[in-house]
CSV table of C-alpha atoms in Angstrom, one decimal:
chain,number,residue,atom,x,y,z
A,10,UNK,CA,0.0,0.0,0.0
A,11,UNK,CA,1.7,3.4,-1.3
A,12,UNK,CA,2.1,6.3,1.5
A,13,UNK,CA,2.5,9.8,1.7
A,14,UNK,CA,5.3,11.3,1.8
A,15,UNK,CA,7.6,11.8,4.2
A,16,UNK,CA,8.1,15.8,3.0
A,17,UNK,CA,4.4,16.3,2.4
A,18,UNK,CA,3.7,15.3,5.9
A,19,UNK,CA,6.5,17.8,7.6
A,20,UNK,CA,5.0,20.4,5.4
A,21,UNK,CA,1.6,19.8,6.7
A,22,UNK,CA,2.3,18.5,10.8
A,23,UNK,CA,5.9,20.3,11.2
A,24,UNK,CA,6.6,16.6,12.3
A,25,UNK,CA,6.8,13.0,10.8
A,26,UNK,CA,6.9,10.5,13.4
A,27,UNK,CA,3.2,10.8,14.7
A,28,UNK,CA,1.6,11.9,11.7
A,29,UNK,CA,3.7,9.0,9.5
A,30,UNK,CA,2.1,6.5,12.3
A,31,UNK,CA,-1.0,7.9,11.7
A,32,UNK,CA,-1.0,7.8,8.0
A,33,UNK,CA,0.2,3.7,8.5
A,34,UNK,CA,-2.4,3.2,10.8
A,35,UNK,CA,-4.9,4.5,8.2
A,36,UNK,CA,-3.7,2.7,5.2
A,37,UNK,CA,-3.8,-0.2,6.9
A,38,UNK,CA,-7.2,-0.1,8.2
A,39,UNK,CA,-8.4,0.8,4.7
A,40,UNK,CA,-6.6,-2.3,2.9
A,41,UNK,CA,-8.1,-4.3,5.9
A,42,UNK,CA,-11.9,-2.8,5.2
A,43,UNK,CA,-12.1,-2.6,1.3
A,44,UNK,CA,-9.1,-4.7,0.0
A,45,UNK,CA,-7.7,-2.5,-2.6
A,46,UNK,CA,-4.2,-2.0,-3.2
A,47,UNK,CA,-4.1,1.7,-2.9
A,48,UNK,CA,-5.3,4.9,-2.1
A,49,UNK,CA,-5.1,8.4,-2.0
A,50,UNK,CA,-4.8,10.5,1.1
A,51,UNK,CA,-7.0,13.2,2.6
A,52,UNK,CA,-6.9,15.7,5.4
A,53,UNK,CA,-9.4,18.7,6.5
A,54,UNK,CA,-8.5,20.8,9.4
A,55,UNK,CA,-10.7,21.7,12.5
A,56,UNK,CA,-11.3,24.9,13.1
A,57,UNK,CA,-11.2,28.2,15.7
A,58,UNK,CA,-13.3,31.4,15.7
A,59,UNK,CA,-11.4,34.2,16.1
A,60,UNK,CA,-14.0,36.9,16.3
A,61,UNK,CA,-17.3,37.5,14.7
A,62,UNK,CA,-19.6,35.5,16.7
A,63,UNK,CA,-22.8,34.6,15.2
A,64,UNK,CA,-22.5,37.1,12.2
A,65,UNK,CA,-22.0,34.8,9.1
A,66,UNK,CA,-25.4,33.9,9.1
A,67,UNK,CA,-26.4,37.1,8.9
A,68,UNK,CA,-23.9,38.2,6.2
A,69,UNK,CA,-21.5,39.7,8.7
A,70,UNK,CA,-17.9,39.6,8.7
A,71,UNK,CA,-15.4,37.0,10.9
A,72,UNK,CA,-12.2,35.7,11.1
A,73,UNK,CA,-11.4,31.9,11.8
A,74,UNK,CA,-8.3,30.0,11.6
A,75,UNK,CA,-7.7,26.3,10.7
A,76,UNK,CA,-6.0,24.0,13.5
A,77,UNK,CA,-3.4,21.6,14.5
A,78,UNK,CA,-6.1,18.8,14.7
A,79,UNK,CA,-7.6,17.3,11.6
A,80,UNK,CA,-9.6,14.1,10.0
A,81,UNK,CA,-7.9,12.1,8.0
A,82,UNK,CA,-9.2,9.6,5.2
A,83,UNK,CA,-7.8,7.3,2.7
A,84,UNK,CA,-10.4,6.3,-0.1
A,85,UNK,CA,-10.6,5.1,-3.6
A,86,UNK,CA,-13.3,4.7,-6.4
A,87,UNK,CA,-15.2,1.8,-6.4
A,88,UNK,CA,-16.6,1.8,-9.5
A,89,UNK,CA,-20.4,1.7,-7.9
A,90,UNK,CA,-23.1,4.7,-7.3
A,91,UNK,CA,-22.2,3.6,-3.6
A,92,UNK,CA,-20.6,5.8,-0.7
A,93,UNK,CA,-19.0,3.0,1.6
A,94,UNK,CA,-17.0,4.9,4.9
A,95,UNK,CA,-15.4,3.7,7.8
A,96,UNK,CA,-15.0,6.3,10.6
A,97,UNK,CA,-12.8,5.0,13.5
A,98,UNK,CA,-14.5,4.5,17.0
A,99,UNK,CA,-17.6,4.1,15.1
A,100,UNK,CA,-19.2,0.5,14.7
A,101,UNK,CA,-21.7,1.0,12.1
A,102,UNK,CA,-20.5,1.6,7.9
A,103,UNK,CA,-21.9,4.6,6.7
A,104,UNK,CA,-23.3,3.4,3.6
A,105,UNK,CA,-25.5,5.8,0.9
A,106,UNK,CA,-26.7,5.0,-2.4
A,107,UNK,CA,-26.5,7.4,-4.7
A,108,UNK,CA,-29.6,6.5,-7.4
A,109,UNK,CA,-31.6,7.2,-3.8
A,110,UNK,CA,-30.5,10.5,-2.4
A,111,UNK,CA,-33.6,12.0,-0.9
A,112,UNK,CA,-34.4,13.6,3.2
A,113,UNK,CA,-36.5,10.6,3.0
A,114,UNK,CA,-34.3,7.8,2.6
A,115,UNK,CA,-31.6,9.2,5.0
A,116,UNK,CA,-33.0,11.0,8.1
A,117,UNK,CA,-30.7,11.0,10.6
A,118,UNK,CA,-26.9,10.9,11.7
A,119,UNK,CA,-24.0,11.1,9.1
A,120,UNK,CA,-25.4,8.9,6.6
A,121,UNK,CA,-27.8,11.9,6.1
A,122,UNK,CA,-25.0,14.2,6.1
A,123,UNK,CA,-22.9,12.3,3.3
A,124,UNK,CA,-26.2,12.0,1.5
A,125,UNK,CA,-26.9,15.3,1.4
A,126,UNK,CA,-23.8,16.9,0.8
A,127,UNK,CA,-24.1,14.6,-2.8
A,128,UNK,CA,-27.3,16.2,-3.3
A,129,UNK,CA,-26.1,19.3,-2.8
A,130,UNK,CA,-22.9,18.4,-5.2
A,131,UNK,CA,-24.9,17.2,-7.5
A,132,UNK,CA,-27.6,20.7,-7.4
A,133,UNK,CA,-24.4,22.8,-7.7
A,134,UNK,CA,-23.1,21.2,-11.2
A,135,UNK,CA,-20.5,18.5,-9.6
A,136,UNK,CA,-20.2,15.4,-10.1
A,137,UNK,CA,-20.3,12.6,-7.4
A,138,UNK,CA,-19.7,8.5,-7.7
A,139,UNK,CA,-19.0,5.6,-5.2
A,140,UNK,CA,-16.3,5.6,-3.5
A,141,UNK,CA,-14.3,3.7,-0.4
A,142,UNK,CA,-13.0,5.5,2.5
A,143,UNK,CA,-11.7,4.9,6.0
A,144,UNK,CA,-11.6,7.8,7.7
A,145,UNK,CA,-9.5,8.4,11.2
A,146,UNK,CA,-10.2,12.1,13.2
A,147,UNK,CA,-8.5,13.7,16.2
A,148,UNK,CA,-10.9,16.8,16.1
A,149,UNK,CA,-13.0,17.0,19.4
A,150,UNK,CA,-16.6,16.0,19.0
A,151,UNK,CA,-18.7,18.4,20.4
A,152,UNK,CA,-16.3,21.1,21.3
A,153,UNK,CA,-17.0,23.8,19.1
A,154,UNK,CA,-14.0,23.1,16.8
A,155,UNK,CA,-15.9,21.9,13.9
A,156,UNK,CA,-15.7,18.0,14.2
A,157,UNK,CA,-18.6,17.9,11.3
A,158,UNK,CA,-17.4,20.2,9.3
A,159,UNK,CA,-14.2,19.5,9.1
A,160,UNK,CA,-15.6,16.0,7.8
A,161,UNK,CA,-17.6,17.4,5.3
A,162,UNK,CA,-14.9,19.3,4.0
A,163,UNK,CA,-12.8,15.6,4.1
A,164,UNK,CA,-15.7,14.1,1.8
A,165,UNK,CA,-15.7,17.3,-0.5
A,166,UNK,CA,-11.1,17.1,-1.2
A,167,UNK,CA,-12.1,13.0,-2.1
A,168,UNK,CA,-15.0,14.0,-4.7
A,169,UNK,CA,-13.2,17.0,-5.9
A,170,UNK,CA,-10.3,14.9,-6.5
A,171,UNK,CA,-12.0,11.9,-7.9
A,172,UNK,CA,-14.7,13.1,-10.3
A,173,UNK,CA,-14.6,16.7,-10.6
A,174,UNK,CA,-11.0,16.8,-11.6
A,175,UNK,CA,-10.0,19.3,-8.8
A,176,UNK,CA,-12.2,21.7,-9.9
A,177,UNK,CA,-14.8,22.6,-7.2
A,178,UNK,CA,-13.5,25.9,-5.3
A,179,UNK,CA,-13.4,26.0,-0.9
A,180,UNK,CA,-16.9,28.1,-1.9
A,181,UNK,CA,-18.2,25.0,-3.3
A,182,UNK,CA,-17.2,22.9,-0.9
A,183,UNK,CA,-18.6,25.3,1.9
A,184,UNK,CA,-22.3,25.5,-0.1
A,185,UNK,CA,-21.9,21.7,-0.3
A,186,UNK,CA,-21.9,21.1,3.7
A,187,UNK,CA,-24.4,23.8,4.8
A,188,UNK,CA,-26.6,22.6,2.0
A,189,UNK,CA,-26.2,19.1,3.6
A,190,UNK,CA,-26.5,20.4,7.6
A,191,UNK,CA,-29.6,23.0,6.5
A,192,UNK,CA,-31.7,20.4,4.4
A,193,UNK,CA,-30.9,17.1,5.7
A,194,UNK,CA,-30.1,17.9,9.5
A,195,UNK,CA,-32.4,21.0,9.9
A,196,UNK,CA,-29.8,22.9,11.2
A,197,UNK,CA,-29.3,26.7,10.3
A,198,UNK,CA,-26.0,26.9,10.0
A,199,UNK,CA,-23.8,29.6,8.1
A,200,UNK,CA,-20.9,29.1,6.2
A,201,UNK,CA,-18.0,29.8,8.5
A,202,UNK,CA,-17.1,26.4,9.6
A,203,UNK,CA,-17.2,25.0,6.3
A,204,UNK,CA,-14.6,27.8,5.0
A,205,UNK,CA,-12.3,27.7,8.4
A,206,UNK,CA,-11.9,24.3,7.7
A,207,UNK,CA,-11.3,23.8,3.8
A,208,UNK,CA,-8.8,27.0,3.4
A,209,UNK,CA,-6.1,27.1,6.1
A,210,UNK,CA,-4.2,29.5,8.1
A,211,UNK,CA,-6.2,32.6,9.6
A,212,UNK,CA,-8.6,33.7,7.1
A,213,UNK,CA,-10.8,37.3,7.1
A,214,UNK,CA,-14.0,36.3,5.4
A,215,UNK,CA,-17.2,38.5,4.3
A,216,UNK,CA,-20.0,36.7,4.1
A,217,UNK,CA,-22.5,40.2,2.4
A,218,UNK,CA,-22.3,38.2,-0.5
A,219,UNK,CA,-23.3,34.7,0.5
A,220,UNK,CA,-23.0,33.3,-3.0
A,221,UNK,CA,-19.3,34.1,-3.3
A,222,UNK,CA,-18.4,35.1,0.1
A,223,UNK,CA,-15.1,37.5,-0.3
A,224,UNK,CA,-11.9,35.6,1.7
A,225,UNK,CA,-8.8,37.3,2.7
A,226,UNK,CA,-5.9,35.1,4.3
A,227,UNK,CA,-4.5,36.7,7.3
A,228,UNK,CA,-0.8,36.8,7.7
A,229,UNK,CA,-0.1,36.6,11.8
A,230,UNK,CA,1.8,34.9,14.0
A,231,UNK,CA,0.7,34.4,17.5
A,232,UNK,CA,3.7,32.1,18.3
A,233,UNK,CA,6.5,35.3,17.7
A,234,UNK,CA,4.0,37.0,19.8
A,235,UNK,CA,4.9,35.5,22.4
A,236,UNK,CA,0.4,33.9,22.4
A,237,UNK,CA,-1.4,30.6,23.0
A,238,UNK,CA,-3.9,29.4,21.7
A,239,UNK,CA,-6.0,27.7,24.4
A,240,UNK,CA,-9.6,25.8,24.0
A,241,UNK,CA,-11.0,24.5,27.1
A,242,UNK,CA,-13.8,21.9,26.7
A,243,UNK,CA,-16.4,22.5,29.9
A,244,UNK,CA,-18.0,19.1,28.9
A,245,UNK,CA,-21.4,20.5,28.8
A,246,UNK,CA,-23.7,18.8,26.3
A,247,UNK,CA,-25.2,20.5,23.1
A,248,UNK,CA,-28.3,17.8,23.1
A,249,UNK,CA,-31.8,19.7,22.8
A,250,UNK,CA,-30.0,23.5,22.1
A,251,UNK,CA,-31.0,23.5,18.4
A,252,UNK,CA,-33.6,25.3,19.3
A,253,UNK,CA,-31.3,27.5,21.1
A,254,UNK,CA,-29.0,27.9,18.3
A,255,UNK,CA,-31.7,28.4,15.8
A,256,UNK,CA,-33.1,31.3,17.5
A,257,UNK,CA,-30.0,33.6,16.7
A,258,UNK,CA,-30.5,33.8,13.1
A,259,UNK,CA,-34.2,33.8,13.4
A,260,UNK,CA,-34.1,36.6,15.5
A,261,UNK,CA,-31.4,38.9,14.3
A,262,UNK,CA,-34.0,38.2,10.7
A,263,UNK,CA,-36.6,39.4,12.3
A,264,UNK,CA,-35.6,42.7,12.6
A,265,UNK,CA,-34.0,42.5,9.5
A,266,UNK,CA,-37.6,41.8,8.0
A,267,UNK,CA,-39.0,45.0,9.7
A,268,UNK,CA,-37.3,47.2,7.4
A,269,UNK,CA,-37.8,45.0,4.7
A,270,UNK,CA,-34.4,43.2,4.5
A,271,UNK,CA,-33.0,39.6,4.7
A,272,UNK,CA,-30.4,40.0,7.1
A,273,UNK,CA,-29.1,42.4,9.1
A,274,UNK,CA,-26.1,42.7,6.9
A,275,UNK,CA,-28.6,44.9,5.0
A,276,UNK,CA,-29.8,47.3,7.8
A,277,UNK,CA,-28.0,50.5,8.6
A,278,UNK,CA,-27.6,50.7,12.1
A,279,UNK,CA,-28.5,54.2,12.5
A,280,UNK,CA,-31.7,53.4,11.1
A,281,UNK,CA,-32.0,50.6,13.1
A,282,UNK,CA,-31.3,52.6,16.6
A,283,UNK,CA,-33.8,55.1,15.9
A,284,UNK,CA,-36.8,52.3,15.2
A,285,UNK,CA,-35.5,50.5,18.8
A,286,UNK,CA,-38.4,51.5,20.9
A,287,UNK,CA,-41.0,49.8,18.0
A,288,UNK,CA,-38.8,46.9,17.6
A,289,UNK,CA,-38.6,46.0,20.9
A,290,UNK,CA,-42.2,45.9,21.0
A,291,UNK,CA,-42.5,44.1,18.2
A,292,UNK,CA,-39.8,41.2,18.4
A,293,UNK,CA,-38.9,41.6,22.2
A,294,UNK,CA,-35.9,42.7,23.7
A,295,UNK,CA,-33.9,39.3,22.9
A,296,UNK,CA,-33.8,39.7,19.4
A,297,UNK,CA,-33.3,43.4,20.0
A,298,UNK,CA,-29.9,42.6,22.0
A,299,UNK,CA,-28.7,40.3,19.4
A,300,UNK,CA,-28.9,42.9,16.8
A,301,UNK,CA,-26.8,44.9,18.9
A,302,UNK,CA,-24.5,42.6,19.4
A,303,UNK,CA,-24.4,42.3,15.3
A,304,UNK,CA,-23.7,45.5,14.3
A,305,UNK,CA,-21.0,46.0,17.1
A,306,UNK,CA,-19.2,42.5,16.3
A,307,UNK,CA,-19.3,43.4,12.6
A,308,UNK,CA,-17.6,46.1,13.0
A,309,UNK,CA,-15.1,45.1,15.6
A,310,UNK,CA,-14.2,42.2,13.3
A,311,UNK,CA,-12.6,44.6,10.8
A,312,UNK,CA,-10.3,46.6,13.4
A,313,UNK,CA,-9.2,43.0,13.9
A,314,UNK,CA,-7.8,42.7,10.9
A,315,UNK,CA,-6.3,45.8,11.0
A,316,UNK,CA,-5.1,45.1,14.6
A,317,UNK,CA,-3.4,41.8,13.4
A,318,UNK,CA,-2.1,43.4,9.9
A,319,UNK,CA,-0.4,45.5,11.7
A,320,UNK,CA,1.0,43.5,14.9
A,321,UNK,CA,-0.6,45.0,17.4
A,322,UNK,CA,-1.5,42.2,19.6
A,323,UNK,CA,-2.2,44.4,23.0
A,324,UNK,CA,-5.6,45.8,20.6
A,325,UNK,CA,-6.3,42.4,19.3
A,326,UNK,CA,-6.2,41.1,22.2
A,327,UNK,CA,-8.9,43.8,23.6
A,328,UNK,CA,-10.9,43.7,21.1
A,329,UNK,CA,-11.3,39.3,21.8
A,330,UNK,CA,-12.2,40.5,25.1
A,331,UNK,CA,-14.7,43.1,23.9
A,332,UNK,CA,-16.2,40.0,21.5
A,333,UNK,CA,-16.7,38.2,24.5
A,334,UNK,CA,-18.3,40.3,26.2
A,335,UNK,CA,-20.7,41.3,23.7
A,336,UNK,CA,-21.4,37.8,23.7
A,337,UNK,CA,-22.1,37.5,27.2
A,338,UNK,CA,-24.1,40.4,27.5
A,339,UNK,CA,-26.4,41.2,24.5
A,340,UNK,CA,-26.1,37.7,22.0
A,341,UNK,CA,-26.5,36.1,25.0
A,342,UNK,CA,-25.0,32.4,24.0
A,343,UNK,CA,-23.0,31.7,27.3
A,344,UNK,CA,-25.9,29.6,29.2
A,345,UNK,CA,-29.7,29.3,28.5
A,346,UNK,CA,-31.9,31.1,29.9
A,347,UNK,CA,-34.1,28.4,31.3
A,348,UNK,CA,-31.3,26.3,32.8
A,349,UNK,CA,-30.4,27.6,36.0
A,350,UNK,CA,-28.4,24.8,37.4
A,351,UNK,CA,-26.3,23.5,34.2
A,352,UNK,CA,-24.1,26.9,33.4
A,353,UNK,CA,-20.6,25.3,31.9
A,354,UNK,CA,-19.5,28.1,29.8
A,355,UNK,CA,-20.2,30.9,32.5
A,356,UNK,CA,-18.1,29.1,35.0
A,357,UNK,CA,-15.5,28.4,32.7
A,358,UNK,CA,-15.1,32.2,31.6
A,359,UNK,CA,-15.3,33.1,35.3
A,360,UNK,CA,-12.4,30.7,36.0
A,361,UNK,CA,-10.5,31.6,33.3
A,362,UNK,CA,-10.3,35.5,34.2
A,363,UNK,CA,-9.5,35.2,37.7
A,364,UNK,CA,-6.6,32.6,36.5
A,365,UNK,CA,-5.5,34.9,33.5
A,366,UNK,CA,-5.2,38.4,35.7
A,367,UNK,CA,-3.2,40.1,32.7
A,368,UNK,CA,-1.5,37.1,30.8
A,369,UNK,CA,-4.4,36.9,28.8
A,370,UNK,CA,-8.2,36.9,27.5
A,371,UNK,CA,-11.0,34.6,27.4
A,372,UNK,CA,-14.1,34.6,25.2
A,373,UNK,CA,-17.1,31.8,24.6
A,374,UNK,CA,-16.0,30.2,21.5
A,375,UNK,CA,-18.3,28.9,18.7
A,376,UNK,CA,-22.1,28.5,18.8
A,377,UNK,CA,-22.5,29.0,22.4
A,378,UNK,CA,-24.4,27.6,25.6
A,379,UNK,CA,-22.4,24.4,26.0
A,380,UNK,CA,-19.4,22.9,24.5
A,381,UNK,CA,-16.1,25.5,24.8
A,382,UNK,CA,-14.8,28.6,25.5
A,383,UNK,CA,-11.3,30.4,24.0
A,384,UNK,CA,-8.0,32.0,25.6
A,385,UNK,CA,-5.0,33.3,24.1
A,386,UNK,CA,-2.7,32.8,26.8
A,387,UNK,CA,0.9,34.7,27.3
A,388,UNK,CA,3.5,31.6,27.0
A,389,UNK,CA,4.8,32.1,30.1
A,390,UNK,CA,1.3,31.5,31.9
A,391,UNK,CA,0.1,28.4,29.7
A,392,UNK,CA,0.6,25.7,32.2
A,393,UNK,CA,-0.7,27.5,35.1
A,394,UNK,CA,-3.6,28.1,33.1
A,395,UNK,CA,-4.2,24.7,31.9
A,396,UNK,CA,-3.7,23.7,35.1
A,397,UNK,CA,-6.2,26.1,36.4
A,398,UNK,CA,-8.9,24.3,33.8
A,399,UNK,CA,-8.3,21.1,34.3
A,400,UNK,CA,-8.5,21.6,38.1
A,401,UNK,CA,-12.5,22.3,37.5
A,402,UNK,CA,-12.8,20.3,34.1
A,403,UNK,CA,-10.6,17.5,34.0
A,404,UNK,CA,-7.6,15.9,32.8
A,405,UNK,CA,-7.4,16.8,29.0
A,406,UNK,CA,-9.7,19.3,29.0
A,407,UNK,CA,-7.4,22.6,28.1
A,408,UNK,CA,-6.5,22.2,24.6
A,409,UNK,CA,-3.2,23.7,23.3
A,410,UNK,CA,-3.5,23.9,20.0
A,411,UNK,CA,-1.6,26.1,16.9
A,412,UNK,CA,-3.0,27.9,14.2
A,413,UNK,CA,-2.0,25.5,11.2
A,414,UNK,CA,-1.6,26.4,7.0
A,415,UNK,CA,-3.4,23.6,5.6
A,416,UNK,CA,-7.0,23.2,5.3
A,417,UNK,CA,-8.9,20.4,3.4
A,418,UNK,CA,-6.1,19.1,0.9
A,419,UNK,CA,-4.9,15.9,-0.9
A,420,UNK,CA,-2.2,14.5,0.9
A,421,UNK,CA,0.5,13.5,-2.0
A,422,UNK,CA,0.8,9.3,-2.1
């Protein structure tokens, strides 16, 4: 069974030795499963918000950067209109015909995920066929990292590769998976996880345009500025918040939809400050606060970029803190409202800020409510920090992880 190589995978990991074991491990597995004599190789990166919390959906702005922690796949045509894939850890063979792609035949879990992202392949012009893959992940489930995305992004670089001749662009892949999580899993999901993970590095990415969002790759280094990147996993469950989630969008539309607009991308603020007392009649204070939170965050996002273009990490790192805030205060995605016993992320934030004093900031990280919450940590304080975390959390919980240049590529056999 051929291998990548050796220079493609120091290129990619900055190491050999665990990713080559990795890579073994894989090929193995796949020869084992589906008895063909080669493959080719695959990798999608997970993915970190920066800043611009819940704005993509609403054509806002955000940055997000691709991480040190990744699914891996090896795969091959089959020469069927079947999808056969192995994911390690998981018993069951996710299997989906492709003469049968319909919400109806494939309701739940990731076989309706693979299913409909070939729909949604297929609705955009590409071309999709069967295919084998075994399919190996280090990204955290359920952690706010983008664990599914970063898997749909896997599935888009084997497609691309096989029957669309490398063609597809990281837009089409990103209108693949939120086709697939918005039609097939009901979930209302923007763009942004999709794009973290399929382009690599830090990326600046406009969503106004959600067709052809306008990206922007971000040139900063948090390692020469002396910064860690921290993501602490509070083990709080996301089962029953969609509902929670979904109510973001729905309401920041809502007062779109009052001045006759989509989004809120499409509002001007000024116009949408002197209507305040009407709207919060008329969609509640909730949604209200959520719209602020918007327009502030949309703009914040871009004196990120200009904070990070031009090194000045003491701003960037107070305008994290300000996101976070904004989060807390007016989104309002750091504990629901009803639960009054299970608050994770709240804790974890208070923690986290009497631990950091001034070696750092903390911010909730992803969708919200559950799941994890961010730091960028001053080197020298990492440890105590982690320490700090884990102290409340758990072994393993403080995640250390590196911003990394690769998002959803072929690995070279």
């Amino acid at each position: 069974m051929n291998l990548p190589e050796t220079a493609k995978l120091q290129e990619i990991y900055g190491e050999t030795e665990k990713s080559s074991a990795r890579f073994q491990k894989l090929a193995d597995n796949f020869a084992k499963t589906y008895k063909h004599d080669k493959a080719e190789y695959f990798t999608s990166a997970g993915r970190t918000e920066i800043i611009g919390n819940h704005t993509d959906h609403n054509g806002g702005k955000v940055i997000a950067g691709s991480i040190n922690l990744d699914t891996i796949g090896a795969a091959y045509p089959n020469g069927t209109q079947t999808i056969h894939i192995t994911s390690e850890g998981y018993r069951d063979e996710i299997v989906v015909d492709l003469t049968k792609l319909s919400k109806a035949n494939y309701k739940k879990g990731t076989p309706a995920l693979v299913a409909g992202m070939m729909e949604g392949a297929q609705k955009n012009g590409f071309k999709t066929a069967g295919f084998d893959a075994y399919v190996s992940t280090n990204v955290i489930a359920a952690a706010g990292v983008s664990s599914s995305a970063s898997f749909e992004m896997l599935i888009c670089t084997i497609i691309d590769y096989f029957f669309n001749e490398s063609k597809m662009t990281y837009n089409d892949y990103a209108k693949v998976g939120q086709y697939a999580e918005n039609v097939y899993w009901d979930k209302a999901s923007g763009m942004m996880d999709q794009m973290a993970c399929a382009i690599g590095g830090m990326v600046y990415i406009d969503f106004e345009n959600e067709e052809k969002p306008q990206v922007e790759k971000i040139d900063a280094d948090f390692e020469k500025a002396g910064l860690t990147l921290c993501i602490v996993d509070t083990k709080g469950s996301h089962a029953g918040l969609t509902h929670e989630y979904a109510q973001i969008p729905v309401e920041m539309k809502q007062i779109a939809a009052h001045f006759g607009k989509n989004v809120l991308r499409e509002v001007e603020e000024k116009d949408f400050y002197a209507e305040l007392p009407v709207l919060c009649k008329e969609s509640g204070d909730r949604a209200v606060l959520r719209a602020i939170h918007f327009f502030a965050e949309d703009e914040r996002v871009v004196k990120e970029v200009n904070a990070l273009r031009a090194g000045d990490w003491n701003r960037f790192l107070k305008l994290v803190k300000e996101s976070g805030d904004s989060s807390y205060k007016y989104l309002q995605n750091v504990y629901v409202s009803h639960d009054t016993v299970s608050e994770p992320v709240a804790i974890a934030l208070a923690v986290s800020e009497r631990a950091l004093a001034d070696k750092g900031v903390c911010r909730v990280h992803g969708g919200g409510f559950a799941g994890t919450i961010q730091a960028f940590v001053k080197e020298a304080a990492v440890l105590d920090y982690k320490n700090a975390m884990e102290a409340v959390f758990g072994a393993d919980s403080c995640h250390v992880l590196k911003i990394r240049r690769y998002g959803g590529i072929r690995v070279i056999g």
